[in-house]
PDB file of C-alpha atoms and ligand atoms in Angstrom:
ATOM      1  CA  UNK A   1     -63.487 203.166 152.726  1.00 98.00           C
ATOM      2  CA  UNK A   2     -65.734 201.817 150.437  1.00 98.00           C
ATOM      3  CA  UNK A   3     -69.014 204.217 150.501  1.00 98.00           C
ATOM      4  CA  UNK A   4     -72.425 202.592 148.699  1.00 98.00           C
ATOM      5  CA  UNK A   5     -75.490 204.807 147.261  1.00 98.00           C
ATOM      6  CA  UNK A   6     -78.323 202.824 147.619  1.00 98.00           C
ATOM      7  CA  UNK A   7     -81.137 205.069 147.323  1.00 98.00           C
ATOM      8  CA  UNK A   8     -80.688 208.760 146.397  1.00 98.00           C
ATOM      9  CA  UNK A   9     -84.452 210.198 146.464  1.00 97.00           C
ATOM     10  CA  UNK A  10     -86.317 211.966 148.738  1.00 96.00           C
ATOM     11  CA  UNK A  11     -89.365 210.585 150.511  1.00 96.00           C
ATOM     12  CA  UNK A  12     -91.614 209.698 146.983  1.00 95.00           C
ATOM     13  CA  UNK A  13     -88.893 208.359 144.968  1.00 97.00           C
ATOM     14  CA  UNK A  14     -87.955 209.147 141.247  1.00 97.00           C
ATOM     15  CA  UNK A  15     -89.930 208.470 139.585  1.00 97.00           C
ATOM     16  CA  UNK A  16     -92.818 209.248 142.094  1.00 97.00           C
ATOM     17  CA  UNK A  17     -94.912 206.297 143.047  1.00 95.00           C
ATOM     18  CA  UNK A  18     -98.117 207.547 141.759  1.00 97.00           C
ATOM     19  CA  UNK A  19     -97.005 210.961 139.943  1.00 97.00           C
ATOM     20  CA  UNK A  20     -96.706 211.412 136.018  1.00 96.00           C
ATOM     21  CA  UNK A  21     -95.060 214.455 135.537  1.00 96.00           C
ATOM     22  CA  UNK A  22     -92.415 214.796 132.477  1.00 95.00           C
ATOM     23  CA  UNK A  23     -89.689 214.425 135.403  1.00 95.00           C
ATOM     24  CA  UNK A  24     -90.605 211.194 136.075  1.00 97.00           C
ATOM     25  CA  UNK A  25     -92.430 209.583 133.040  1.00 97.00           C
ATOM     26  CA  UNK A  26     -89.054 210.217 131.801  1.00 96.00           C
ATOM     27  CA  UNK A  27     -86.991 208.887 134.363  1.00 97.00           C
ATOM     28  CA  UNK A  28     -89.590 205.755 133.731  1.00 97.00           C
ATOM     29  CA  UNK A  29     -89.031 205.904 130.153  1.00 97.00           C
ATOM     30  CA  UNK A  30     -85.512 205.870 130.699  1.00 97.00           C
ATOM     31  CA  UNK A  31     -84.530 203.788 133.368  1.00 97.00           C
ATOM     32  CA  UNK A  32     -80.987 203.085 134.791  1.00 96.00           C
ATOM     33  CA  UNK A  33     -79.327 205.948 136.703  1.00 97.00           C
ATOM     34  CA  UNK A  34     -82.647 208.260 136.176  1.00 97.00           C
ATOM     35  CA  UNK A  35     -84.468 205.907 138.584  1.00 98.00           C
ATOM     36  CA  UNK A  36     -83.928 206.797 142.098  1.00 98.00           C
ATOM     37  CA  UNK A  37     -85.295 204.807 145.026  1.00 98.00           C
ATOM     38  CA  UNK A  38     -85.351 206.605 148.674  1.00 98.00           C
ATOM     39  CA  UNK A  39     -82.147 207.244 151.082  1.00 97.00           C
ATOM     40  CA  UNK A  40     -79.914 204.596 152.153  1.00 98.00           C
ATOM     41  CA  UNK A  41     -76.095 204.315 152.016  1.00 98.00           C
ATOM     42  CA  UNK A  42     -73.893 201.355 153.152  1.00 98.00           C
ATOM     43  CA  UNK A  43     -69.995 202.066 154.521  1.00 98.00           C
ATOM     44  CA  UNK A  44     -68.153 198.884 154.161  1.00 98.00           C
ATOM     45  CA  UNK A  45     -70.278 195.821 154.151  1.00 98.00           C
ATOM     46  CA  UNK A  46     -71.071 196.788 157.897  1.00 98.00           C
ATOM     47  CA  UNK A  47     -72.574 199.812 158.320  1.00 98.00           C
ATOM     48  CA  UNK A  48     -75.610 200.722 156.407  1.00 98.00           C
ATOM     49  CA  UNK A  49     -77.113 204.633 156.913  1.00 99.00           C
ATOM     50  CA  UNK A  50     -81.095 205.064 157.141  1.00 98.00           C
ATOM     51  CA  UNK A  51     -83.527 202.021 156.779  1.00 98.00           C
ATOM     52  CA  UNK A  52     -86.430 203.175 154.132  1.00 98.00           C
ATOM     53  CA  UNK A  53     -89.049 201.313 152.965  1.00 96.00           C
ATOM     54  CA  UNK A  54     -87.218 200.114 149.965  1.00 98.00           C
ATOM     55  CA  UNK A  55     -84.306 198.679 151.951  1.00 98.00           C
ATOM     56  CA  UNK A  56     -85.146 194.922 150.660  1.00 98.00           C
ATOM     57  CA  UNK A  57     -85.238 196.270 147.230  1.00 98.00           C
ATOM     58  CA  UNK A  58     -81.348 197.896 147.776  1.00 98.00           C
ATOM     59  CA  UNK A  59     -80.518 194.869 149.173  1.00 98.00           C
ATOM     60  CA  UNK A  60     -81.496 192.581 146.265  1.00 98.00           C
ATOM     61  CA  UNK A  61     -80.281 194.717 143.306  1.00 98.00           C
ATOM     62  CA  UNK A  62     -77.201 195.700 144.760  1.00 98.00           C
ATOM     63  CA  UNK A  63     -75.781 192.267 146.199  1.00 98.00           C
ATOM     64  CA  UNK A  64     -75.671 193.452 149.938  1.00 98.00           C
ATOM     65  CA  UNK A  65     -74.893 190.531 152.332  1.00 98.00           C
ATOM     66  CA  UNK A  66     -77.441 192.290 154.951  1.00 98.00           C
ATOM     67  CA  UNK A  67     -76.419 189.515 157.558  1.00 97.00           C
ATOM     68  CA  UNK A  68     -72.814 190.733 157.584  1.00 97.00           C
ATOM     69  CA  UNK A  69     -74.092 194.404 158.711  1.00 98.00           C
ATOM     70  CA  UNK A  70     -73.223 195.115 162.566  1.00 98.00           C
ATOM     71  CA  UNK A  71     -74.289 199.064 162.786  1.00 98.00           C
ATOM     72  CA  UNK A  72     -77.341 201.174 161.526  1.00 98.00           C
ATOM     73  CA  UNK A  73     -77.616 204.591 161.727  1.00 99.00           C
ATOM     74  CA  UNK A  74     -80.838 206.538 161.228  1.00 98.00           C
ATOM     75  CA  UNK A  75     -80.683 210.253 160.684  1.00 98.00           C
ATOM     76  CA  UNK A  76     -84.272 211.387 161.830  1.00 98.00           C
ATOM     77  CA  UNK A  77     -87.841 209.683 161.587  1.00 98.00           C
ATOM     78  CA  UNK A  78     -89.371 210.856 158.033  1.00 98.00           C
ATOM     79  CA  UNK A  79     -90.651 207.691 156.521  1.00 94.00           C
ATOM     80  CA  UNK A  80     -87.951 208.059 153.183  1.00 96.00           C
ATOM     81  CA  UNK A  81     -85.141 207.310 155.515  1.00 98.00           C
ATOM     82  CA  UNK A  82     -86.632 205.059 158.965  1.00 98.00           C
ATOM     83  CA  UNK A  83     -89.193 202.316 158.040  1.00 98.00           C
ATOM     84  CA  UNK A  84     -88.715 200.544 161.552  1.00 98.00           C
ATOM     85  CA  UNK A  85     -90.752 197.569 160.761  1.00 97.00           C
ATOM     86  CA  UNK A  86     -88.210 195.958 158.602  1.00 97.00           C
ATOM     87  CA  UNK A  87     -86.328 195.767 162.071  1.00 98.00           C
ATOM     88  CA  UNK A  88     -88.913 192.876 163.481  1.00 96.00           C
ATOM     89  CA  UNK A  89     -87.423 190.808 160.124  1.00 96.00           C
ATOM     90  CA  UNK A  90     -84.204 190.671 161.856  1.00 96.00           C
ATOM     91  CA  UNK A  91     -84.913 187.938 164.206  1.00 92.00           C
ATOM     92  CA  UNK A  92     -86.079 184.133 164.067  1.00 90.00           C
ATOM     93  CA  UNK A  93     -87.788 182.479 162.095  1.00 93.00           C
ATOM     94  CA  UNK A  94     -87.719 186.054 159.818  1.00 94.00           C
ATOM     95  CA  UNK A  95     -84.102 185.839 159.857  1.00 95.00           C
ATOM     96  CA  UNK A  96     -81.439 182.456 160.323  1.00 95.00           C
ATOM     97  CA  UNK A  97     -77.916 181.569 160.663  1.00 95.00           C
ATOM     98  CA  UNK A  98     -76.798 185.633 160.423  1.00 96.00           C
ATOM     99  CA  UNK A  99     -73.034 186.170 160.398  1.00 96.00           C
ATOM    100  CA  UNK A 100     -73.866 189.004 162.498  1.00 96.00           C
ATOM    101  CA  UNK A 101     -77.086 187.736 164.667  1.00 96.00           C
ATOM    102  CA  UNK A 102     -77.050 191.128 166.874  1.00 97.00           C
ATOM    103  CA  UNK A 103     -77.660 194.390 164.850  1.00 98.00           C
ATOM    104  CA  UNK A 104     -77.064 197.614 167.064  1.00 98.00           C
ATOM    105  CA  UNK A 105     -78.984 200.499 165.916  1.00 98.00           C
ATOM    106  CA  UNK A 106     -78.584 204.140 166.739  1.00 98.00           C
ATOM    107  CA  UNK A 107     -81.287 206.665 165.790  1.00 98.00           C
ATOM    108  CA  UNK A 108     -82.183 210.214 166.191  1.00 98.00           C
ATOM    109  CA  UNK A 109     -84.774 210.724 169.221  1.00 98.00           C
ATOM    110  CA  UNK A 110     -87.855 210.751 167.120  1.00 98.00           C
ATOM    111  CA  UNK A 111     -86.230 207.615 165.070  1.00 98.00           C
ATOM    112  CA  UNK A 112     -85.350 206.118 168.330  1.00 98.00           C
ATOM    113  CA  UNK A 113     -89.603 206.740 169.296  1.00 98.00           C
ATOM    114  CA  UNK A 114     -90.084 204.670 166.148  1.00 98.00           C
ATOM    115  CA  UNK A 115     -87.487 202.009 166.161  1.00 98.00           C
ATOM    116  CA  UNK A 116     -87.310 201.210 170.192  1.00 98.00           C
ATOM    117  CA  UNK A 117     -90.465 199.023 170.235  1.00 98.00           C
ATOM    118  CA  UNK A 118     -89.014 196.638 167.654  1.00 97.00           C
ATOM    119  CA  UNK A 119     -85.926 195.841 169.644  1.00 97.00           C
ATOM    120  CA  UNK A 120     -85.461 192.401 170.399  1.00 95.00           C
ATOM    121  CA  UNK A 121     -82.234 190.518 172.182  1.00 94.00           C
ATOM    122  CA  UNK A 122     -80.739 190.352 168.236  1.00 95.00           C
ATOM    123  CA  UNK A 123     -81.728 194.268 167.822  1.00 98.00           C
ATOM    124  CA  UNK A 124     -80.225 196.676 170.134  1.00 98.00           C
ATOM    125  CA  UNK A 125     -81.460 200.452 170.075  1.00 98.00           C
ATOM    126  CA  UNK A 126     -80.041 203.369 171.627  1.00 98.00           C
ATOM    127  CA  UNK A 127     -81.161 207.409 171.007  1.00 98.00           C
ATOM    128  CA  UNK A 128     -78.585 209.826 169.975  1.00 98.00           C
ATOM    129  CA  UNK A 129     -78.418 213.483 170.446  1.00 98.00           C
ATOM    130  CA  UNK A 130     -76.343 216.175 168.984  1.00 98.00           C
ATOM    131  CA  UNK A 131     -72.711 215.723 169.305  1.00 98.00           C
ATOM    132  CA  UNK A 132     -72.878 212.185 171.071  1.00 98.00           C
ATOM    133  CA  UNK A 133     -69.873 210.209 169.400  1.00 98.00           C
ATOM    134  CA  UNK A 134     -70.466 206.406 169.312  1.00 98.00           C
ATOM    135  CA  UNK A 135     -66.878 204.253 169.623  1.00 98.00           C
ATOM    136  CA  UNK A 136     -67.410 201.126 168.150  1.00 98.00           C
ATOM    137  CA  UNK A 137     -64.893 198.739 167.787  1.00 96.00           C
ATOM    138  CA  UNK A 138     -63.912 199.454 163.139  1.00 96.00           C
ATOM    139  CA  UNK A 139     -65.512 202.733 163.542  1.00 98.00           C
ATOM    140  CA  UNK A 140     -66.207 206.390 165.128  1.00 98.00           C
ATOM    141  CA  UNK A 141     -69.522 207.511 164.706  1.00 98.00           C
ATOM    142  CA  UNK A 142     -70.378 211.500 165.677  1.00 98.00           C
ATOM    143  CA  UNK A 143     -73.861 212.656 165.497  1.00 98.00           C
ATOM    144  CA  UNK A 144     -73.981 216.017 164.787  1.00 98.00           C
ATOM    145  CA  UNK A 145     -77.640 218.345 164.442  1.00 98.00           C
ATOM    146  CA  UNK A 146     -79.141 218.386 161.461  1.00 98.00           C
ATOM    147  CA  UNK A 147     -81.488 221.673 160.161  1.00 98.00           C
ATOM    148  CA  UNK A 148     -85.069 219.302 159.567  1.00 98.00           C
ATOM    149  CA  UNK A 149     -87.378 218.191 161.042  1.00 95.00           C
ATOM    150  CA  UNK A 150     -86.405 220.340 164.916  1.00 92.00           C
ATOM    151  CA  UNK A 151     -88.813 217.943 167.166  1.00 95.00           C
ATOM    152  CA  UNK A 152     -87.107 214.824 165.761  1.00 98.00           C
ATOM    153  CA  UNK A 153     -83.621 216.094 166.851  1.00 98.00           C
ATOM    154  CA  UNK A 154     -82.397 215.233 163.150  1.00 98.00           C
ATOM    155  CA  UNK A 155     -79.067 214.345 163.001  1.00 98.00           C
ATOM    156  CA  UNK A 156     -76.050 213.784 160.191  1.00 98.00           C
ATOM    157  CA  UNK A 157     -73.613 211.850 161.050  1.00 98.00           C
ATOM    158  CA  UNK A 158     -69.808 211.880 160.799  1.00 98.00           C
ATOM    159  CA  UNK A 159     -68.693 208.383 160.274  1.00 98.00           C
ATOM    160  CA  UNK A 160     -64.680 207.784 160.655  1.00 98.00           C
ATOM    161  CA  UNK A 161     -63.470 204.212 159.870  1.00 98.00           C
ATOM    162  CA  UNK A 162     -59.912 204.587 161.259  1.00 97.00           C
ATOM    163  CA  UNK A 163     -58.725 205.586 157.830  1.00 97.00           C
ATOM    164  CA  UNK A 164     -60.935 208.241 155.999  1.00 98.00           C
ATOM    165  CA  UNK A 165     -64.211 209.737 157.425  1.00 98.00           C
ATOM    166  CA  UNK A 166     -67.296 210.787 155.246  1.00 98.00           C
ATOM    167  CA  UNK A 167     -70.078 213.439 156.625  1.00 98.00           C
ATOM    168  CA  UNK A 168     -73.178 212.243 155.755  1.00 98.00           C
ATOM    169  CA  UNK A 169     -75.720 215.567 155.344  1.00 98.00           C
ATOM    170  CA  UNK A 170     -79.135 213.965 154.701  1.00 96.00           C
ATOM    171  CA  UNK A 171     -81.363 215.549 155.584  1.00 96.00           C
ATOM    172  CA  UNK A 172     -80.708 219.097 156.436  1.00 98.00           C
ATOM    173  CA  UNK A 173     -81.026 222.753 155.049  1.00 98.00           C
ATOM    174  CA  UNK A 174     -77.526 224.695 155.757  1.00 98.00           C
ATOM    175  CA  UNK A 175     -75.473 223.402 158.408  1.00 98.00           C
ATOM    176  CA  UNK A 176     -75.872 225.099 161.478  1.00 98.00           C
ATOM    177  CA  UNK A 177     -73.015 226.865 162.967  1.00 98.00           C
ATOM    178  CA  UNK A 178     -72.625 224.477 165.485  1.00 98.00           C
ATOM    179  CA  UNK A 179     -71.811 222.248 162.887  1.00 98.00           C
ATOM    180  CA  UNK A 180     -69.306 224.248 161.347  1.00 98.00           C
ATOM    181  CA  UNK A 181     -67.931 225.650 164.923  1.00 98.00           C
ATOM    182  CA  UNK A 182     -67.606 221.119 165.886  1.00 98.00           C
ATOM    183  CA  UNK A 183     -65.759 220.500 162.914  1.00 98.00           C
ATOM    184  CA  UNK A 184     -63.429 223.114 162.940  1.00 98.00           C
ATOM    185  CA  UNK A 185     -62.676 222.922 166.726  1.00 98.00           C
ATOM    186  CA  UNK A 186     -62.175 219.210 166.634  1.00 98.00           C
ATOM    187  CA  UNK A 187     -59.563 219.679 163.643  1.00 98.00           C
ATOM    188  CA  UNK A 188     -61.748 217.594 161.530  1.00 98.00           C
ATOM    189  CA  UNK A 189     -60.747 216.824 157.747  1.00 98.00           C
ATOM    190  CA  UNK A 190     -63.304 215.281 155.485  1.00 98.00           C
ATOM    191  CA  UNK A 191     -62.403 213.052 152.559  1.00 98.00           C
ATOM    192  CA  UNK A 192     -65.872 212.993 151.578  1.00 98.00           C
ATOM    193  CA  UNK A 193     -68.951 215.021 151.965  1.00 98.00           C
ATOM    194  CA  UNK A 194     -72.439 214.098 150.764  1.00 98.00           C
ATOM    195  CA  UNK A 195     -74.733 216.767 150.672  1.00 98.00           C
ATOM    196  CA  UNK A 196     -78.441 217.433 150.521  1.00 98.00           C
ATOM    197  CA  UNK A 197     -79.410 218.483 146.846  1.00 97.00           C
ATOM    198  CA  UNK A 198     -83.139 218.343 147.268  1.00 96.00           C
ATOM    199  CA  UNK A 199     -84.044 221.581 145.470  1.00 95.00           C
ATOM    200  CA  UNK A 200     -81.111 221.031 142.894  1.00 94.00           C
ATOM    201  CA  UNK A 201     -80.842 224.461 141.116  1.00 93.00           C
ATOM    202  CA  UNK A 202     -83.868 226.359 142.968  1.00 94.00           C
ATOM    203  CA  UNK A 203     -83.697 228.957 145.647  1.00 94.00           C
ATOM    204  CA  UNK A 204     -84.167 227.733 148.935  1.00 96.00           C
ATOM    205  CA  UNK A 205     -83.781 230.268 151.999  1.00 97.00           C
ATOM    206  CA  UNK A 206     -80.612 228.664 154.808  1.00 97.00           C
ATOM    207  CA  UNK A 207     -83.623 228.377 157.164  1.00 96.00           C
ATOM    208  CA  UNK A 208     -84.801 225.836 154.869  1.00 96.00           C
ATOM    209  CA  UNK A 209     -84.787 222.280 155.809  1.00 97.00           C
ATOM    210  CA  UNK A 210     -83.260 220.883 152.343  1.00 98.00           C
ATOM    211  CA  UNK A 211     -80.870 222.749 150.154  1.00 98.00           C
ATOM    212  CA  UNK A 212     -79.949 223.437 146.463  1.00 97.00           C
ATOM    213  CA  UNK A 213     -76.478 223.598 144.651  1.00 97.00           C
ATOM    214  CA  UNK A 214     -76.581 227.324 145.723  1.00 97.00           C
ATOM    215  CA  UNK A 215     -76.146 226.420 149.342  1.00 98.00           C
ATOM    216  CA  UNK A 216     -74.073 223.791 149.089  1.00 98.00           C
ATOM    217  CA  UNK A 217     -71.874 226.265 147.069  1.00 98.00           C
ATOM    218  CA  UNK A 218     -71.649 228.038 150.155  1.00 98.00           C
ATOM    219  CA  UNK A 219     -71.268 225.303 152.387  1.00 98.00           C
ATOM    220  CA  UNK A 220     -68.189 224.332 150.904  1.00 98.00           C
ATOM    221  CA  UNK A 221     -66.761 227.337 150.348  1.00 98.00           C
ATOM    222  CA  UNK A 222     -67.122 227.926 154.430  1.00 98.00           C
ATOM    223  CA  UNK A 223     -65.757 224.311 155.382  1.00 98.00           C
ATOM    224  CA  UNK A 224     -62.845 225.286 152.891  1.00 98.00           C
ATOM    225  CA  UNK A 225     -62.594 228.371 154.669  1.00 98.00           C
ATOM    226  CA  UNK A 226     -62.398 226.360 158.412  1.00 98.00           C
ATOM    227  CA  UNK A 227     -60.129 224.290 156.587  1.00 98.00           C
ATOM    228  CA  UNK A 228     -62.221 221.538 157.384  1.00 98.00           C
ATOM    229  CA  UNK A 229     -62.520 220.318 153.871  1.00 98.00           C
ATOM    230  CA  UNK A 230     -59.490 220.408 150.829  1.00 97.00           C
ATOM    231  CA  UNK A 231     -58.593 219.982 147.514  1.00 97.00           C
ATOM    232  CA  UNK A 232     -58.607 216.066 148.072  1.00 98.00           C
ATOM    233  CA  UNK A 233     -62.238 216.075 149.445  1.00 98.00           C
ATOM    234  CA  UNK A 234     -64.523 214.679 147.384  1.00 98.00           C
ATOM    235  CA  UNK A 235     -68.040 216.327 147.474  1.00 98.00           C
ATOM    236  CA  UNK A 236     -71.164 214.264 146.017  1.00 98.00           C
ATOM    237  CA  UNK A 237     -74.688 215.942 145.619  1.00 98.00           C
ATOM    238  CA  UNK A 238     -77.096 213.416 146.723  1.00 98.00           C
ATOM    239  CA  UNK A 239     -81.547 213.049 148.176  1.00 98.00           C
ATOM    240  CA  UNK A 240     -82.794 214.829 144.816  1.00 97.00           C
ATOM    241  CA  UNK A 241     -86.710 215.780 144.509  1.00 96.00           C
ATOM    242  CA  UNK A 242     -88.933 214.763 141.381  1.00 95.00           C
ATOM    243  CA  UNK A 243     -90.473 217.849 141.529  1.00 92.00           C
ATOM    244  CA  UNK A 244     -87.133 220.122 141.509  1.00 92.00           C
ATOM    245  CA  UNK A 245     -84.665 217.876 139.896  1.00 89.00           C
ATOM    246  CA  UNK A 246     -83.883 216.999 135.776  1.00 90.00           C
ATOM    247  CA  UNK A 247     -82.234 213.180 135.421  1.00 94.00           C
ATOM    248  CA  UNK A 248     -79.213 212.708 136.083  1.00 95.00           C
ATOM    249  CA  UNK A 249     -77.281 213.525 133.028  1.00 94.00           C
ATOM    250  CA  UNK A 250     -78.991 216.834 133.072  1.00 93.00           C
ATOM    251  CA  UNK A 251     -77.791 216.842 137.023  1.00 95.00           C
ATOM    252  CA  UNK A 252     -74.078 216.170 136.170  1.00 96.00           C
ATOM    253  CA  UNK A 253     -74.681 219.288 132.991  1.00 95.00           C
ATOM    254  CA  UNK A 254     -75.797 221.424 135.922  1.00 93.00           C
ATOM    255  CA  UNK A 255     -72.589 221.457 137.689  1.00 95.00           C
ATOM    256  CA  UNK A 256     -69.872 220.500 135.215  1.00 95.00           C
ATOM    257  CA  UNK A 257     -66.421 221.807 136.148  1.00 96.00           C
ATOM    258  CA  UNK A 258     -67.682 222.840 139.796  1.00 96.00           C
ATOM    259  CA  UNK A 259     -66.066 219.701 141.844  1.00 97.00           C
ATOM    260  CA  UNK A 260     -69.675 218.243 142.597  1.00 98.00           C
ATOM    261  CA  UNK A 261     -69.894 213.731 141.837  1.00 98.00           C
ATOM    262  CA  UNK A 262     -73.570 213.490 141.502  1.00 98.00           C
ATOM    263  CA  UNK A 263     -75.327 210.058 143.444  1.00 98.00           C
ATOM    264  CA  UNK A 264     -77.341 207.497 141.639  1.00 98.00           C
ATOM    265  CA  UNK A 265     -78.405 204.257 143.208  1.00 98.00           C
ATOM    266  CA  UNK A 266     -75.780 201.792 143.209  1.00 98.00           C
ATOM    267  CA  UNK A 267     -72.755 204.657 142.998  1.00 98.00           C
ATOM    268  CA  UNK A 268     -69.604 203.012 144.649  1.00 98.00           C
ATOM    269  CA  UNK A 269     -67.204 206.153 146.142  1.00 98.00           C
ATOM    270  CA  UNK A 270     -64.120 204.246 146.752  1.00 98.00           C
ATOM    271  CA  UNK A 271     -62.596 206.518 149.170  1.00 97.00           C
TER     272      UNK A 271
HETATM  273 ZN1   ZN B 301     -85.383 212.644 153.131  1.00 76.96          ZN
HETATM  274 ZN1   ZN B 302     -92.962 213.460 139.184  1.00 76.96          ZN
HETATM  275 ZN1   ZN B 303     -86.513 214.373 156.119  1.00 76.96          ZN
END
């Protein structure tokens, strides 16, 4: 599997749109890895995670063929991670001679609220609710319940490809035990786990709708204890907050020698 970072902030970016604290005149100063644009990820060249407002831009700097994707899959309806507009581009005249001329979507149910009145015979939505699993024809998708945003019904998703599956935690505080209990019932073993970082090396309480590298800590050491993660697994931090987080070689300082990859827009996790 070939797993794409195409934005890694949260929902003001990184630098901020209109904020000039030392975080992010530095990260403007900078440039490169430092500059983080909000959450998207593409599996293959087919399935692309979350549709934020800087989708276009993703698309554009990072080479994505956006007529090849087939699947999208939005976690919950914050506006960093569903900008359902972009959907009413995805017909004619917006949108021509598309490999793929049908795009079938699949959102939480407030993303679903958001997205459903731009579907169109080449946009196909359906709602998801915890633990639905979605059988598509290169892929298994399970939606499992994310801690954020509790109206929305916020979900991560577990994406399997027939050969390695990646859990996809974005956004959410600690996982719920449900989450743990599904994983470990269903004999799950990730080879990849991408985790919330938005408060990076501040306390956040588990009741918390983000977390830091002190949860996640403890995260992984629990799905290590279910046996639901191993010594193969790779585990990337990733959705990191302006106001909480240095850049990123101060990120990857942070956590030296614990096992964590660190995201940056346009990080490639061949898997
Ligand atoms: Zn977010
Ligand atoms: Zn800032
Ligand atoms: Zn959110």
């Amino acid at each position: 599997m070939k797993f794409t970072y195409l934005g890694t902030s949260s929902v003001e970016g990184f630098p901020a749109v209109f904020c000039n604290c030392k975080n992010c005149a530095a990260a403007r100063r900078l440039g490169g890895v430092n500059v983080r644009t909000r959450t998207q990820a593409l599996v293959n060249e087919d399935l692309l995670i979350d549709l934020p407002a800087d989708t276009l831009h993703h698309f554009l700097q990072f080479g994505v063929e956006a007529h090849k994707i087939k699947y999208l899959f939005v976690t919950h309806s914050h506006k960093d991670h569903c900008y359902p507009q972009e959907l009413g581009c995805h017909r004619h005249p917006c949108a021509k001679e598309m490999e793929q001329p049908v795009l079938r979507v699949f959102g939480s149910h407030g993303a679903y609220g958001l997205m459903a009145p731009f579907a169109s015979d080449n946009v196909v939505v359906s709602e998801l609710k915890p633990f639905d699993v979605v059988e598509l024809a290169e892929y298994r998708v399970t939606a499992l319940p994310a801690r954020h945003m509790e109206k929305d019904g916020a979900l991560i998703y577990l994406i399997d490809d027939g050969e390695k599956n990646v859990l996809y935690a974005h956004d959410t505080g600690y996982f719920l035990d449900e989450v743990f209990d599904y994983l470990r019932d269903n004999g799950i073993v990730l080879d990849m786990v991408s985790y919330d970082c938005a408060y990076g090396d501040k306390f956040v309480a588990d009741t918390g709708g983000h977390m830091g590298i002190e949860n996640i800590v403890r995260v992984r050491a629990r799905l290590l204890e279910l046996g639901v993660v191993n010594e193969e697994t790779i585990h990337v931090l990733n959705h990191f907050s302006h106001g909480i987080n240095p850049l990123q070689s101060r990120l990857e300082k942070l956590v030296r020698g614990q096992g964590f990859c660190v995201a940056y827009d346009g990080r490639v996790m061949e898997i």
